[in-house]
């Protein structure tokens, strides 16, 4: 294995571990000597990687490290570009711009040859017209774990007002669906974003953490068979992902 590729692989291994990993374990996975491992750790630290630890105790990569100028494989570069282009074409403008900015930051630390691959990939995402209303506001509410007050219309145009705890946003091919706890129904519900008539961010926070809500929803809903690309409106007016039509 070339040294540049070995350094990149070492970074990937360290990213997988939240707690210190001994030099012996790292060296064994890379199939190198412990002495070589120590030299590689020192090289990465000199290039800006925040690797903490020492011989005999183990090493851990802190999350606020500066990305060293390491190589991505061609397929990894293609995946990054394709993902950024999809986000730019299928989400709201702030999220699309964030994807473009993230790609630019990655390009800034890539060697010239890898930057060329980044610019020349021919995996394309067709442009599409879409209504991106409320997506940025919903993502803000989810990050802050704050309730929202929405006016919502069902498929028949019947409007209702709800207090929601939004904790997930699904990007399906034709629609965007927010997954939330509905205070009116006292249950998890799925709402099509394009049917939200108005939305107001509230000062009240969720009584539970977003991660807990997501775990409960997964336990209750993900085992149920459904057509994930379709949504229907049930008799209560909420959107559900449990059928067609």
GROMACS .gro file of C-alpha atoms in nm:
model
  245
    1UNK     CA    1   0.000   0.000   0.000
    2UNK     CA    2   0.138   0.343  -0.096
    3UNK     CA    3   0.212   0.568   0.199
    4UNK     CA    4  -0.040   0.836   0.092
    5UNK     CA    5  -0.314   0.575   0.072
    6UNK     CA    6  -0.202   0.428   0.405
    7UNK     CA    7  -0.228   0.768   0.576
    8UNK     CA    8  -0.575   0.815   0.435
    9UNK     CA    9  -0.678   0.469   0.554
   10UNK     CA   10  -0.539   0.544   0.899
   11UNK     CA   11  -0.756   0.855   0.918
   12UNK     CA   12  -1.061   0.651   0.818
   13UNK     CA   13  -0.988   0.394   1.089
   14UNK     CA   14  -0.953   0.664   1.354
   15UNK     CA   15  -1.282   0.825   1.244
   16UNK     CA   16  -1.460   0.497   1.319
   17UNK     CA   17  -1.352   0.495   1.683
   18UNK     CA   18  -1.485   0.728   1.950
   19UNK     CA   19  -1.235   0.606   2.210
   20UNK     CA   20  -0.855   0.566   2.201
   21UNK     CA   21  -0.721   0.281   1.990
   22UNK     CA   22  -0.382   0.131   2.070
   23UNK     CA   23  -0.094   0.151   1.825
   24UNK     CA   24  -0.083  -0.229   1.814
   25UNK     CA   25  -0.445  -0.252   1.695
   26UNK     CA   26  -0.394   0.019   1.434
   27UNK     CA   27  -0.070  -0.132   1.308
   28UNK     CA   28  -0.229  -0.477   1.281
   29UNK     CA   29  -0.522  -0.345   1.074
   30UNK     CA   30  -0.285  -0.158   0.841
   31UNK     CA   31  -0.043  -0.452   0.830
   32UNK     CA   32   0.255  -0.237   0.926
   33UNK     CA   33   0.496  -0.229   1.217
   34UNK     CA   34   0.421  -0.030   1.532
   35UNK     CA   35   0.726   0.186   1.462
   36UNK     CA   36   0.586   0.276   1.118
   37UNK     CA   37   0.251   0.350   1.278
   38UNK     CA   38   0.413   0.597   1.516
   39UNK     CA   39   0.575   0.775   1.220
   40UNK     CA   40   0.242   0.791   1.035
   41UNK     CA   41   0.068   0.936   1.340
   42UNK     CA   42   0.338   1.202   1.368
   43UNK     CA   43   0.300   1.287   0.998
   44UNK     CA   44  -0.076   1.333   1.028
   45UNK     CA   45  -0.037   1.546   1.341
   46UNK     CA   46   0.213   1.767   1.157
   47UNK     CA   47  -0.039   1.814   0.876
   48UNK     CA   48  -0.309   1.937   1.113
   49UNK     CA   49  -0.499   1.628   1.221
   50UNK     CA   50  -0.602   1.658   1.586
   51UNK     CA   51  -0.489   1.312   1.695
   52UNK     CA   52  -0.448   1.287   2.070
   53UNK     CA   53  -0.272   1.015   2.266
   54UNK     CA   54   0.068   0.860   2.302
   55UNK     CA   55   0.251   0.530   2.281
   56UNK     CA   56   0.110   0.273   2.522
   57UNK     CA   57  -0.218   0.459   2.579
   58UNK     CA   58  -0.378   0.474   2.237
   59UNK     CA   59  -0.487   0.741   1.991
   60UNK     CA   60  -0.815   0.920   1.922
   61UNK     CA   61  -0.910   1.166   1.646
   62UNK     CA   62  -1.085   1.476   1.775
   63UNK     CA   63  -1.382   1.594   1.565
   64UNK     CA   64  -1.251   1.948   1.511
   65UNK     CA   65  -0.947   1.840   1.310
   66UNK     CA   66  -0.824   2.020   0.998
   67UNK     CA   67  -0.853   1.787   0.699
   68UNK     CA   68  -0.504   1.702   0.576
   69UNK     CA   69  -0.444   1.708   0.199
   70UNK     CA   70  -0.504   1.335   0.147
   71UNK     CA   71  -0.628   1.149  -0.156
   72UNK     CA   72  -0.983   1.035  -0.220
   73UNK     CA   73  -1.039   0.745  -0.456
   74UNK     CA   74  -1.205   0.822  -0.790
   75UNK     CA   75  -1.530   0.658  -0.680
   76UNK     CA   76  -1.530   0.857  -0.353
   77UNK     CA   77  -1.487   1.180  -0.551
   78UNK     CA   78  -1.770   1.080  -0.786
   79UNK     CA   79  -1.992   1.004  -0.486
   80UNK     CA   80  -1.918   1.344  -0.332
   81UNK     CA   81  -1.992   1.533  -0.652
   82UNK     CA   82  -2.306   1.334  -0.730
   83UNK     CA   83  -2.437   1.383  -0.377
   84UNK     CA   84  -2.368   1.757  -0.382
   85UNK     CA   85  -2.536   1.794  -0.721
   86UNK     CA   86  -2.842   1.601  -0.601
   87UNK     CA   87  -2.872   1.821  -0.292
   88UNK     CA   88  -2.834   2.133  -0.508
   89UNK     CA   89  -3.110   2.019  -0.742
   90UNK     CA   90  -3.357   1.855  -0.502
   91UNK     CA   91  -3.352   2.062  -0.182
   92UNK     CA   92  -3.402   2.424  -0.078
   93UNK     CA   93  -3.155   2.696  -0.175
   94UNK     CA   94  -2.972   2.724   0.163
   95UNK     CA   95  -2.907   2.349   0.177
   96UNK     CA   96  -2.805   2.341  -0.188
   97UNK     CA   97  -2.561   2.626  -0.134
   98UNK     CA   98  -2.420   2.447   0.171
   99UNK     CA   99  -2.351   2.140  -0.044
  100UNK     CA  100  -2.167   2.354  -0.298
  101UNK     CA  101  -1.965   2.525  -0.024
  102UNK     CA  102  -1.872   2.192   0.135
  103UNK     CA  103  -1.751   2.060  -0.199
  104UNK     CA  104  -1.540   2.373  -0.247
  105UNK     CA  105  -1.378   2.323   0.094
  106UNK     CA  106  -1.291   1.965   0.004
  107UNK     CA  107  -1.150   2.077  -0.331
  108UNK     CA  108  -0.927   2.331  -0.157
  109UNK     CA  109  -0.732   2.058   0.026
  110UNK     CA  110  -0.711   1.806  -0.256
  111UNK     CA  111  -0.397   1.761  -0.464
  112UNK     CA  112  -0.416   1.897  -0.820
  113UNK     CA  113  -0.484   1.558  -0.980
  114UNK     CA  114  -0.774   1.484  -0.746
  115UNK     CA  115  -0.914   1.835  -0.799
  116UNK     CA  116  -0.920   1.764  -1.172
  117UNK     CA  117  -1.130   1.452  -1.108
  118UNK     CA  118  -1.364   1.661  -0.893
  119UNK     CA  119  -1.418   1.911  -1.176
  120UNK     CA  120  -1.441   1.665  -1.463
  121UNK     CA  121  -1.680   1.398  -1.333
  122UNK     CA  122  -1.968   1.341  -1.575
  123UNK     CA  123  -2.229   1.204  -1.337
  124UNK     CA  124  -2.517   1.445  -1.386
  125UNK     CA  125  -2.836   1.527  -1.197
  126UNK     CA  126  -3.116   1.675  -1.413
  127UNK     CA  127  -3.245   2.013  -1.299
  128UNK     CA  128  -3.600   2.012  -1.171
  129UNK     CA  129  -3.859   2.270  -1.078
  130UNK     CA  130  -3.976   2.237  -0.722
  131UNK     CA  131  -4.149   2.418  -0.441
  132UNK     CA  132  -3.893   2.451  -0.163
  133UNK     CA  133  -4.111   2.646   0.079
  134UNK     CA  134  -4.084   2.562   0.448
  135UNK     CA  135  -3.790   2.325   0.412
  136UNK     CA  136  -3.535   2.565   0.560
  137UNK     CA  137  -3.775   2.658   0.841
  138UNK     CA  138  -3.844   2.294   0.920
  139UNK     CA  139  -3.473   2.212   0.931
  140UNK     CA  140  -3.422   2.508   1.165
  141UNK     CA  141  -3.699   2.382   1.393
  142UNK     CA  142  -3.550   2.031   1.394
  143UNK     CA  143  -3.202   2.156   1.481
  144UNK     CA  144  -3.333   2.375   1.762
  145UNK     CA  145  -3.587   2.110   1.876
  146UNK     CA  146  -3.864   2.372   1.872
  147UNK     CA  147  -4.231   2.323   1.801
  148UNK     CA  148  -4.403   2.468   1.494
  149UNK     CA  149  -4.759   2.585   1.439
  150UNK     CA  150  -4.882   2.493   1.092
  151UNK     CA  151  -5.196   2.534   0.886
  152UNK     CA  152  -5.224   2.216   0.681
  153UNK     CA  153  -5.453   2.118   0.393
  154UNK     CA  154  -5.537   1.756   0.313
  155UNK     CA  155  -5.592   1.618  -0.038
  156UNK     CA  156  -5.952   1.745  -0.038
  157UNK     CA  157  -5.841   2.096   0.060
  158UNK     CA  158  -5.970   2.072   0.417
  159UNK     CA  159  -5.751   2.283   0.644
  160UNK     CA  160  -5.654   2.216   1.004
  161UNK     CA  161  -5.417   2.380   1.248
  162UNK     CA  162  -5.157   2.172   1.430
  163UNK     CA  163  -4.874   2.203   1.679
  164UNK     CA  164  -4.598   1.972   1.554
  165UNK     CA  165  -4.264   1.851   1.684
  166UNK     CA  166  -4.080   1.798   1.354
  167UNK     CA  167  -3.781   1.564   1.383
  168UNK     CA  168  -3.720   1.420   1.034
  169UNK     CA  169  -3.758   1.532   0.674
  170UNK     CA  170  -3.790   1.276   0.395
  171UNK     CA  171  -3.675   1.371   0.043
  172UNK     CA  172  -3.879   1.148  -0.186
  173UNK     CA  173  -3.864   1.180  -0.563
  174UNK     CA  174  -4.190   1.374  -0.600
  175UNK     CA  175  -4.267   1.506  -0.252
  176UNK     CA  176  -4.103   1.611   0.072
  177UNK     CA  177  -4.252   1.462   0.388
  178UNK     CA  178  -4.197   1.591   0.741
  179UNK     CA  179  -4.220   1.335   1.019
  180UNK     CA  180  -4.351   1.486   1.342
  181UNK     CA  181  -4.530   1.425   1.667
  182UNK     CA  182  -4.874   1.585   1.632
  183UNK     CA  183  -5.013   1.728   1.956
  184UNK     CA  184  -5.369   1.715   1.818
  185UNK     CA  185  -5.353   1.342   1.742
  186UNK     CA  186  -5.106   1.257   2.018
  187UNK     CA  187  -4.919   1.034   1.778
  188UNK     CA  188  -4.659   1.035   1.504
  189UNK     CA  189  -4.786   1.169   1.173
  190UNK     CA  190  -4.640   1.234   0.826
  191UNK     CA  191  -4.718   1.563   0.651
  192UNK     CA  192  -4.647   1.660   0.292
  193UNK     CA  193  -4.451   1.982   0.297
  194UNK     CA  194  -4.622   2.115  -0.018
  195UNK     CA  195  -4.956   2.103   0.167
  196UNK     CA  196  -4.840   2.327   0.451
  197UNK     CA  197  -5.021   2.660   0.407
  198UNK     CA  198  -4.838   2.852   0.679
  199UNK     CA  199  -4.573   2.778   0.939
  200UNK     CA  200  -4.465   2.962   1.253
  201UNK     CA  201  -4.170   2.864   1.467
  202UNK     CA  202  -4.269   2.853   1.836
  203UNK     CA  203  -4.063   2.935   2.143
  204UNK     CA  204  -4.153   2.606   2.312
  205UNK     CA  205  -3.902   2.322   2.283
  206UNK     CA  206  -3.980   1.954   2.238
  207UNK     CA  207  -4.045   1.775   2.570
  208UNK     CA  208  -3.815   1.500   2.435
  209UNK     CA  209  -3.489   1.507   2.246
  210UNK     CA  210  -3.512   1.476   1.869
  211UNK     CA  211  -3.299   1.160   1.874
  212UNK     CA  212  -3.544   0.994   2.113
  213UNK     CA  213  -3.841   1.081   1.892
  214UNK     CA  214  -3.662   0.942   1.590
  215UNK     CA  215  -3.583   0.618   1.772
  216UNK     CA  216  -3.945   0.577   1.883
  217UNK     CA  217  -4.075   0.645   1.532
  218UNK     CA  218  -3.835   0.393   1.381
  219UNK     CA  219  -3.938   0.128   1.630
  220UNK     CA  220  -4.307   0.183   1.559
  221UNK     CA  221  -4.311   0.244   1.184
  222UNK     CA  222  -4.010   0.115   0.995
  223UNK     CA  223  -4.109  -0.252   1.026
  224UNK     CA  224  -4.442  -0.188   0.853
  225UNK     CA  225  -4.458  -0.274   0.480
  226UNK     CA  226  -4.526   0.033   0.266
  227UNK     CA  227  -4.458   0.201  -0.065
  228UNK     CA  228  -4.192   0.454   0.032
  229UNK     CA  229  -4.231   0.660  -0.285
  230UNK     CA  230  -4.604   0.720  -0.231
  231UNK     CA  231  -4.811   0.901   0.028
  232UNK     CA  232  -5.183   0.895   0.088
  233UNK     CA  233  -5.418   1.105   0.297
  234UNK     CA  234  -5.611   0.907   0.554
  235UNK     CA  235  -5.946   0.991   0.709
  236UNK     CA  236  -5.789   1.215   0.976
  237UNK     CA  237  -5.626   1.444   0.720
  238UNK     CA  238  -5.265   1.351   0.790
  239UNK     CA  239  -5.037   1.206   0.529
  240UNK     CA  240  -4.926   0.848   0.577
  241UNK     CA  241  -4.665   0.639   0.401
  242UNK     CA  242  -4.860   0.316   0.433
  243UNK     CA  243  -5.027   0.293   0.096
  244UNK     CA  244  -5.079   0.420  -0.259
  245UNK     CA  245  -5.299   0.684  -0.410
   0.00000   0.00000   0.00000
